[in-house]
Coordinates of C-alpha atoms and ligand atoms in Angstrom, one line a residue:
X1 CA -0.1 -74.5 -46.3
X2 CA 1.9 -71.9 -48.0
X3 CA 2.7 -69.0 -45.6
X4 CA 4.5 -66.8 -48.0
X5 CA 4.1 -63.5 -46.0
X6 CA 6.1 -61.5 -48.6
X7 CA 3.3 -62.1 -51.0
X8 CA 1.2 -59.7 -49.1
X9 CA 1.9 -56.1 -50.3
X10 CA 2.9 -53.4 -47.8
X11 CA 0.2 -50.7 -46.9
X12 CA 2.4 -48.1 -48.6
X13 CA 2.6 -49.9 -51.8
X14 CA -1.2 -50.3 -52.2
X15 CA -1.6 -46.7 -51.3
X16 CA 0.8 -45.8 -54.1
X17 CA -1.3 -47.5 -56.7
X18 CA -2.6 -44.8 -59.0
X19 CA -6.2 -46.1 -58.8
X20 CA -6.0 -46.1 -54.9
X21 CA -4.4 -42.6 -55.1
X22 CA -7.3 -41.4 -57.1
X23 CA -9.6 -42.5 -54.3
X24 CA -8.1 -39.8 -52.1
X25 CA -10.0 -37.2 -54.0
X26 CA -13.3 -38.8 -52.6
X27 CA -12.2 -39.9 -49.2
X28 CA -9.7 -38.8 -46.5
X29 CA -6.3 -40.3 -46.5
X30 CA -6.8 -41.9 -43.2
X31 CA -10.0 -43.8 -44.3
X32 CA -8.3 -45.1 -47.3
X33 CA -5.2 -46.2 -45.4
X34 CA -7.5 -47.9 -42.8
X35 CA -9.3 -49.8 -45.6
X36 CA -6.0 -50.9 -47.0
X37 CA -4.7 -52.0 -43.6
X38 CA -7.9 -54.0 -42.9
X39 CA -7.8 -55.8 -46.2
X40 CA -4.3 -56.9 -45.7
X41 CA -5.1 -58.0 -42.1
X42 CA -8.1 -59.9 -43.3
X43 CA -6.0 -61.6 -46.0
X44 CA -3.4 -62.6 -43.3
X45 CA -6.0 -63.8 -41.0
X46 CA -7.8 -66.1 -43.5
X47 CA -4.5 -67.6 -44.5
X48 CA -4.6 -66.0 -47.9
X49 CA -0.8 -65.2 -47.7
X50 CA -0.4 -66.1 -51.4
X51 CA -2.8 -63.5 -52.6
X52 CA -0.3 -61.5 -54.2
X53 CA -0.8 -58.0 -55.5
X54 CA -1.9 -58.3 -59.2
X55 CA 0.1 -56.1 -61.5
X56 CA -2.7 -53.6 -61.9
X57 CA -3.9 -53.9 -58.4
X58 CA -7.4 -53.9 -59.7
X59 CA -8.9 -56.3 -57.3
X60 CA -7.4 -54.4 -54.4
X61 CA -8.8 -51.1 -55.7
X62 CA -12.3 -52.6 -55.9
X63 CA -11.9 -54.0 -52.5
X64 CA -10.7 -50.7 -50.9
X65 CA -13.6 -48.8 -52.7
X66 CA -16.2 -51.2 -51.3
X67 CA -15.0 -50.9 -47.8
X68 CA -14.8 -47.1 -47.9
X69 CA -18.4 -47.0 -49.3
X70 CA -19.5 -49.1 -46.4
X71 CA -17.8 -46.9 -43.9
X72 CA -19.0 -43.6 -45.1
X73 CA -22.5 -44.6 -45.8
X74 CA -24.8 -43.1 -43.0
X75 CA -26.1 -45.7 -40.6
X76 CA -29.5 -43.9 -40.0
X77 CA -31.1 -43.7 -43.5
X78 CA -34.5 -42.6 -44.9
X79 CA -36.8 -45.7 -45.9
X80 CA -40.0 -45.9 -47.6
X81 CA -42.5 -47.7 -45.3
X82 CA -44.7 -49.9 -47.3
X83 CA -45.4 -52.4 -44.7
X84 CA -49.0 -51.3 -44.0
X85 CA -48.2 -50.5 -40.4
X86 CA -48.7 -46.8 -40.2
X87 CA -46.7 -46.0 -37.0
X88 CA -43.9 -48.5 -37.4
X89 CA -41.6 -48.3 -34.3
X90 CA -38.7 -49.9 -36.1
X91 CA -39.1 -47.5 -39.0
X92 CA -39.2 -44.4 -36.9
X93 CA -42.7 -44.3 -36.0
X94 CA -44.5 -41.0 -37.1
X95 CA -43.2 -39.1 -40.1
X96 CA -43.3 -35.3 -39.6
X97 CA -45.6 -32.7 -40.9
X98 CA -43.8 -30.4 -43.5
X99 CA -44.2 -27.4 -40.9
X100 CA -42.6 -29.4 -38.2
X101 CA -39.6 -30.2 -40.5
X102 CA -39.4 -26.5 -41.4
X103 CA -39.5 -25.6 -37.8
X104 CA -36.5 -28.0 -37.0
X105 CA -34.2 -26.5 -39.8
X106 CA -35.1 -23.0 -38.7
X107 CA -33.9 -23.5 -35.1
X108 CA -31.1 -25.8 -36.1
X109 CA -29.5 -23.3 -38.3
X110 CA -28.7 -20.7 -35.9
X111 CA -29.4 -19.5 -32.3
X112 CA -32.8 -19.9 -30.8
X113 CA -34.9 -18.8 -27.8
X114 CA -34.5 -22.3 -26.3
X115 CA -33.7 -20.8 -22.9
X116 CA -33.9 -17.1 -23.7
X117 CA -36.8 -14.8 -22.6
X118 CA -37.0 -12.3 -25.5
X119 CA -39.3 -9.9 -23.8
X120 CA -37.2 -9.3 -20.9
X121 CA -33.9 -10.1 -22.5
X122 CA -32.8 -12.6 -19.9
X123 CA -32.3 -16.2 -19.4
X124 CA -35.5 -18.2 -19.7
X125 CA -36.7 -21.7 -19.4
X126 CA -36.8 -24.5 -22.2
X127 CA -40.0 -25.8 -20.4
X128 CA -42.1 -22.9 -21.4
X129 CA -42.1 -23.8 -25.1
X130 CA -45.0 -26.3 -25.6
X131 CA -46.6 -26.0 -22.1
X132 CA -49.4 -23.3 -22.9
X133 CA -50.2 -25.1 -26.2
X134 CA -50.5 -28.5 -24.7
X135 CA -52.7 -26.9 -21.9
X136 CA -54.9 -25.4 -24.4
X137 CA -55.3 -28.5 -26.6
X138 CA -55.8 -30.9 -23.7
X139 CA -57.6 -28.8 -21.1
X140 CA -54.8 -29.6 -18.5
X141 CA -53.5 -27.0 -16.2
X142 CA -49.9 -27.4 -17.1
X143 CA -47.5 -29.6 -19.1
X144 CA -44.0 -30.7 -19.4
X145 CA -42.1 -32.3 -22.2
X146 CA -39.3 -35.1 -21.7
X147 CA -37.4 -37.7 -23.8
X148 CA -40.3 -40.1 -24.4
X149 CA -43.2 -41.7 -22.6
X150 CA -41.0 -44.1 -20.7
X151 CA -39.0 -41.2 -19.4
X152 CA -42.2 -39.4 -18.3
X153 CA -43.1 -42.4 -16.3
X154 CA -39.7 -42.8 -14.7
X155 CA -39.7 -39.1 -13.9
X156 CA -43.2 -39.2 -12.4
X157 CA -42.5 -42.3 -10.2
X158 CA -39.0 -40.9 -9.2
X159 CA -40.6 -37.7 -8.0
X160 CA -43.6 -39.2 -6.2
X161 CA -43.0 -42.7 -5.4
X162 CA -39.3 -43.3 -5.0
X163 CA -38.7 -45.4 -1.9
X164 CA -42.5 -46.0 -1.5
X165 CA -45.0 -48.3 -3.0
X166 CA -46.9 -47.9 -6.3
X167 CA -50.2 -49.6 -6.9
X168 CA -50.6 -51.2 -10.5
X169 CA -53.5 -53.5 -11.5
X170 CA -52.2 -57.0 -12.4
X171 CA -54.0 -56.6 -15.7
X172 CA -51.6 -53.6 -16.5
X173 CA -48.3 -55.2 -15.9
X174 CA -47.7 -55.0 -19.6
X175 CA -44.9 -55.0 -22.0
X176 CA -45.1 -52.2 -24.6
X177 CA -42.5 -52.5 -27.2
X178 CA -39.2 -54.3 -26.6
X179 CA -37.8 -52.7 -23.7
X180 CA -40.7 -51.1 -21.9
X181 CA -42.1 -53.4 -19.2
X182 CA -44.1 -51.8 -16.6
X183 CA -42.4 -53.8 -13.6
X184 CA -39.1 -53.0 -14.9
X185 CA -39.8 -49.4 -15.1
X186 CA -41.0 -49.3 -11.6
X187 CA -38.0 -51.0 -10.1
X188 CA -35.6 -48.6 -12.1
X189 CA -37.5 -45.7 -10.6
X190 CA -36.9 -47.0 -7.2
X191 CA -40.5 -47.7 -6.3
X192 CA -41.9 -51.0 -5.0
X193 CA -44.7 -52.4 -7.2
X194 CA -47.8 -53.4 -5.3
X195 CA -50.1 -55.6 -7.6
X196 CA -53.8 -55.2 -7.1
X197 CA -56.6 -57.2 -8.5
X198 CA -56.4 -60.0 -10.9
X199 CA -55.2 -60.3 -14.6
X200 CA -58.7 -60.1 -15.9
X201 CA -60.6 -58.1 -13.1
X202 CA -59.7 -55.2 -10.9
X203 CA -62.0 -53.2 -9.0
X204 CA -61.7 -49.7 -7.3
X205 CA -62.1 -51.6 -4.0
X206 CA -58.9 -53.4 -4.7
X207 CA -56.9 -50.3 -4.9
X208 CA -58.6 -48.9 -1.7
X209 CA -57.7 -52.1 0.2
X210 CA -54.0 -52.0 -1.1
X211 CA -53.6 -48.4 0.1
X212 CA -51.3 -47.8 3.1
X213 CA -49.0 -45.2 4.7
X214 CA -46.1 -46.3 2.4
X215 CA -48.1 -45.8 -0.9
X216 CA -46.6 -43.1 -3.1
X217 CA -48.7 -43.3 -6.1
X218 CA -51.3 -45.1 -8.1
X219 CA -50.4 -45.8 -11.7
X220 CA -53.1 -46.7 -14.3
X221 CA -51.6 -48.0 -17.6
X222 CA -53.5 -47.7 -20.8
X223 CA -53.9 -51.0 -22.5
X224 CA -52.5 -49.7 -25.8
X225 CA -51.3 -52.7 -27.7
X226 CA -53.6 -55.6 -26.7
X227 CA -57.2 -56.2 -26.0
X228 CA -58.6 -58.1 -23.0
X229 CA -62.0 -59.7 -23.8
X230 CA -64.5 -61.9 -21.8
X231 CA -65.0 -61.7 -18.2
X232 CA -63.1 -58.5 -17.5
X233 CA -63.4 -55.4 -15.4
X234 CA -61.0 -52.6 -14.7
X235 CA -61.3 -49.6 -12.5
X236 CA -61.7 -46.4 -14.6
X237 CA -59.4 -43.5 -14.0
X238 CA -62.6 -41.5 -13.4
X239 CA -63.4 -43.6 -10.5
X240 CA -59.7 -43.9 -9.2
X241 CA -59.2 -40.2 -9.2
X242 CA -61.1 -39.6 -5.9
X243 CA -59.4 -42.6 -4.2
X244 CA -56.0 -41.3 -5.0
X245 CA -57.2 -37.6 -4.0
X246 CA -58.5 -38.9 -0.6
X247 CA -55.1 -40.8 0.1
X248 CA -53.2 -37.6 -0.8
X249 CA -51.3 -39.3 -3.5
X250 CA -51.1 -38.7 -7.3
X251 CA -52.9 -40.9 -9.9
X252 CA -50.4 -41.2 -12.9
X253 CA -52.1 -42.2 -16.0
X254 CA -49.8 -43.8 -18.6
X255 CA -52.0 -42.9 -21.6
X256 CA -49.5 -43.8 -24.4
X257 CA -50.9 -43.1 -27.7
X258 CA -51.4 -39.3 -27.7
X259 CA -54.5 -39.3 -29.7
X260 CA -55.4 -35.7 -29.9
X261 CA -58.6 -36.0 -32.2
X262 CA -61.6 -38.3 -32.2
X263 CA -61.0 -40.4 -35.2
X264 CA -64.2 -42.2 -35.0
X265 CA -65.5 -40.4 -38.2
X266 CA -62.9 -42.2 -40.0
X267 CA -63.7 -45.6 -38.6
X268 CA -61.2 -45.7 -35.7
X269 CA -63.1 -45.7 -32.5
X270 CA -62.8 -46.8 -29.1
X271 CA -59.6 -44.9 -28.1
X272 CA -59.9 -41.9 -25.7
X273 CA -58.3 -38.6 -26.7
X274 CA -55.7 -36.8 -24.6
X275 CA -58.5 -34.3 -23.7
X276 CA -60.8 -37.2 -22.6
X277 CA -57.9 -38.6 -20.6
X278 CA -57.3 -35.3 -18.8
X279 CA -61.0 -34.7 -18.1
X280 CA -61.1 -38.2 -16.3
X281 CA -59.1 -36.4 -13.7
X282 CA -55.7 -38.3 -13.2
X283 CA -53.2 -36.1 -11.5
X284 CA -50.7 -36.7 -14.4
X285 CA -51.4 -37.9 -18.0
X286 CA -48.3 -39.4 -19.8
X287 CA -48.0 -39.9 -23.6
X288 CA -45.8 -40.2 -26.6
X289 CA -45.1 -37.5 -29.1
X290 CA -44.5 -39.9 -32.0
X291 CA -47.5 -42.2 -32.0
X292 CA -50.9 -40.9 -32.8
X293 CA -50.1 -37.4 -32.0
X294 CA -47.9 -37.6 -35.2
X295 CA -44.9 -35.6 -33.9
X296 CA -41.2 -36.1 -32.9
X297 CA -40.2 -38.7 -30.2
X298 CA -41.2 -37.0 -26.9
X299 CA -42.7 -37.8 -23.8
X300 CA -45.6 -35.3 -22.9
X301 CA -46.7 -35.0 -19.4
X302 CA -50.1 -33.1 -18.8
X303 CA -52.1 -32.6 -15.6
X304 CA -52.4 -30.7 -12.4
X305 CA -50.2 -27.5 -12.1
X306 CA -48.6 -28.4 -8.7
X307 CA -47.6 -32.0 -9.8
X308 CA -46.2 -30.8 -13.1
X309 CA -44.3 -28.0 -11.4
X310 CA -42.7 -30.7 -9.0
X311 CA -41.6 -32.7 -12.0
X312 CA -40.0 -29.6 -13.6
X313 CA -38.0 -29.0 -10.7
X314 CA -36.9 -32.5 -10.0
X315 CA -33.2 -33.3 -10.8
X316 CA -34.3 -36.0 -13.2
X317 CA -36.0 -33.5 -15.5
X318 CA -32.7 -32.2 -16.3
X319 CA -31.4 -35.7 -17.4
X320 CA -34.5 -36.4 -19.3
X321 CA -35.0 -33.0 -21.1
X322 CA -35.5 -32.7 -24.8
X323 CA -33.4 -30.5 -27.3
X324 CA -34.5 -27.6 -29.4
X325 CA -35.2 -29.8 -32.4
X326 CA -37.7 -31.8 -30.5
X327 CA -39.4 -28.7 -29.1
X328 CA -39.6 -27.0 -32.6
X329 CA -41.0 -30.1 -34.3
X330 CA -43.4 -30.7 -31.3
X331 CA -44.7 -27.1 -31.1
X332 CA -45.3 -26.8 -34.7
X333 CA -47.1 -30.2 -35.0
X334 CA -49.4 -29.3 -31.8
X335 CA -50.1 -26.0 -33.4
X336 CA -51.8 -27.8 -36.5
X337 CA -54.4 -29.3 -34.0
X338 CA -55.9 -25.8 -33.4
X339 CA -57.7 -26.5 -36.7
X340 CA -58.7 -30.3 -36.5
X341 CA -59.4 -30.4 -40.5
X342 CA -55.8 -29.1 -41.2
X343 CA -54.4 -31.5 -38.7
X344 CA -55.9 -34.4 -40.4
X345 CA -54.3 -33.5 -43.7
X346 CA -51.2 -32.0 -42.7
X347 CA -49.9 -34.5 -40.1
X348 CA -48.8 -37.4 -42.0
X349 CA -49.7 -40.2 -39.5
X350 CA -53.3 -38.8 -39.5
X351 CA -53.4 -38.4 -43.2
X352 CA -52.4 -42.0 -43.7
X353 CA -54.9 -43.3 -41.3
X354 CA -57.7 -41.4 -42.5
X355 CA -57.2 -41.8 -46.2
X356 CA -60.4 -43.2 -48.0
X357 CA -59.9 -46.8 -48.8
X358 CA -61.0 -46.1 -52.5
X359 CA -58.3 -43.5 -52.8
X360 CA -55.7 -45.8 -51.4
X361 CA -56.9 -48.5 -54.0
X362 CA -56.8 -46.1 -56.8
X363 CA -53.3 -45.0 -55.8
X364 CA -52.1 -48.8 -55.6
X365 CA -53.6 -49.1 -59.1
X366 CA -51.6 -46.3 -60.5
X367 CA -48.3 -47.5 -59.0
X368 CA -49.0 -50.9 -60.3
X369 CA -49.7 -49.7 -63.7
X370 CA -46.6 -47.6 -63.7
X371 CA -44.6 -50.9 -62.9
X372 CA -46.5 -53.0 -65.5
X373 CA -45.6 -50.4 -68.0
X374 CA -42.0 -51.1 -67.3
X375 CA -42.4 -54.7 -67.7
X376 CA -42.9 -56.0 -64.3
X377 CA -45.6 -58.4 -63.3
X378 CA -47.8 -57.1 -60.6
X379 CA -51.3 -56.8 -59.4
X380 CA -53.3 -55.0 -56.7
X381 CA -54.8 -56.8 -53.8
X382 CA -57.1 -55.7 -50.9
X383 CA -55.3 -55.8 -47.7
X384 CA -55.9 -54.8 -44.0
X385 CA -53.4 -52.3 -42.6
X386 CA -52.9 -51.6 -38.9
X387 CA -52.2 -48.3 -36.8
X388 CA -49.1 -49.7 -35.2
X389 CA -47.1 -47.8 -32.4
X390 CA -49.2 -49.7 -29.7
X391 CA -52.5 -47.9 -30.6
X392 CA -55.9 -49.2 -31.7
X393 CA -54.4 -52.8 -31.4
X394 CA -57.5 -54.5 -32.8
X395 CA -58.3 -52.1 -35.8
X396 CA -57.8 -53.4 -39.3
X397 CA -58.0 -50.6 -41.7
X398 CA -59.0 -51.5 -45.3
X399 CA -56.0 -50.9 -47.7
X400 CA -54.5 -51.9 -50.9
X401 CA -51.2 -53.4 -51.8
X402 CA -49.2 -53.7 -54.9
X403 CA -48.0 -57.4 -55.2
X404 CA -44.9 -58.1 -57.2
X405 CA -44.8 -61.5 -58.9
X406 CA -41.6 -63.5 -58.4
X407 CA -39.4 -64.7 -55.6
X408 CA -40.7 -62.8 -52.7
X409 CA -37.6 -63.1 -50.6
X410 CA -35.3 -62.1 -53.4
X411 CA -37.4 -59.1 -54.2
X412 CA -37.6 -58.0 -50.6
X413 CA -34.0 -57.9 -50.5
X414 CA -33.5 -56.1 -53.7
X415 CA -36.0 -53.4 -52.5
X416 CA -34.3 -53.3 -49.1
X417 CA -30.8 -52.7 -50.7
X418 CA -32.0 -49.8 -52.8
X419 CA -30.8 -46.2 -52.5
X420 CA -33.8 -45.5 -50.5
X421 CA -34.7 -48.9 -49.1
X422 CA -38.3 -49.8 -49.6
X423 CA -39.7 -51.9 -46.8
X424 CA -42.6 -54.1 -47.8
X425 CA -44.3 -57.2 -46.2
X426 CA -44.2 -60.7 -47.3
X427 CA -47.5 -62.4 -46.9
X428 CA -48.8 -65.6 -48.5
X429 CA -45.4 -66.0 -49.9
X430 CA -45.7 -62.7 -51.9
X431 CA -44.1 -59.5 -51.5
X432 CA -46.8 -56.7 -50.7
X433 CA -46.4 -53.1 -51.0
X434 CA -49.1 -51.6 -48.9
X435 CA -50.0 -47.9 -49.9
X436 CA -51.7 -47.2 -46.6
X437 CA -48.4 -46.5 -44.8
X438 CA -47.1 -44.6 -47.9
X439 CA -47.9 -40.8 -48.4
X440 CA -49.5 -40.0 -51.5
X441 CA -46.8 -37.5 -52.3
X442 CA -44.5 -40.6 -52.2
X443 CA -46.3 -42.7 -54.7
X444 CA -44.1 -41.6 -57.6
X445 CA -40.9 -42.2 -55.7
X446 CA -42.2 -45.6 -54.7
X447 CA -42.7 -46.7 -58.2
X448 CA -39.2 -45.3 -59.2
X449 CA -37.5 -47.0 -56.3
X450 CA -39.0 -50.3 -57.1
X451 CA -38.2 -50.0 -60.8
X452 CA -34.5 -49.0 -60.0
X453 CA -33.9 -51.7 -57.4
X454 CA -35.5 -54.6 -59.5
X455 CA -34.1 -53.6 -62.9
Ligands
PLP501 C1 -45.9 -46.6 -26.3 C2 -46.3 -46.5 -24.9 C3 -45.3 -46.3 -23.9 C4 -43.8 -46.0 -24.5 O1 -43.7 -44.8 -25.1 P1 -42.3 -44.3 -25.6 O2 -42.6 -42.9 -26.1 O3 -42.0 -45.2 -26.7 O4 -41.3 -44.4 -24.4 C5 -45.5 -46.2 -22.6 N1 -46.8 -46.5 -22.3 C6 -47.9 -46.7 -23.0 C7 -49.4 -47.0 -22.5 C8 -47.6 -46.7 -24.4 O5 -48.6 -47.0 -25.3

């Protein structure tokens, strides 16, 4: 083995190469120097001591450039979701409505009334911002917005059941998404889980029997991401509400999806709306902002005035509070629901879910035709899209996908590596770009991105 250390150039020498110096117009000196140091260290570690600096340093320059590019590229990037899963948690769940995006940039640019009472010219509370609108839209007495639905549950449990028992049906000890498991949330909130009923059947009497002096709350978890069929029974919120009220404890309904409109006219039925959930009478109803509601990540708590007020004053509310960008996006998304017809068109998640199947098919045909026009081999196939985000778990929405002929894995990797990555789905060994999870306004971009990535 040759260990000719002198063959590795010094950092200063590489930095002095004209081509490397030219990079300094594009990247700060510290970044360029770091890249050079890292390359030399790697060469040494790999025993490439003999890798002498070529006369023009060309190989080094390219390597420095590559490393700088990797460093300065943002980690959080936009993607085009062609998976056919409309609310894809890994791809950021709901895309925002145009008015929500505008509202974010308005309040981001300068000062805002985040905690300022304009009428009186004194300090105000950030908690006022979406509260009245949420009450209006759901029929609840009051509302509070926190970081996400998991945070909403932790806050509710901390405030009402910390150091006490919480009753949950064995059929509702579920996992929703990677790190949300009901038993884990319970223990992290300092409440003792008391399981009631059985996996498939739980009755109101099971809760009644489990009540004791140490019971702090009853939690009802909406079965959002799976279905239970066969010999099953659950105690509805409606019937549990009086049981909790008699015991003087809150009934906390982890409702999840945040569905604000009845989507059964569009073929999506069986899920209650937030208004239905509130009418069922739970003390608190908890939901996500970025699932079917179609807004930013947030945990929305609606319910009885006294209970919401207690949460607002809890020290944990400060730790779980949302920022102005979230409130701006949520308020403007919620405002769209005042006119349901507008909401269905302007809220991207709803527009995608309610688009007519023939329309989706026609769009797929058009994208396919564009690609074929550029010499690609593609066809359109009928597919079944899903809602995602743990809602309508069994719903299959008729959709259409552009299928690109060729090595699916290679095509998938090329599309994923594009300027704006296009994320598709491999099915039956072929790459599918499902148009159900793509907005109509993105169709032309999709075709361009595919063409560029595969050319
Ligand atoms: C999605 C979901 C959650 C978690 O919501 P996040 O906003 O992601 O924290 C909790 N409970 C139910 C029932 C859900 O569907």
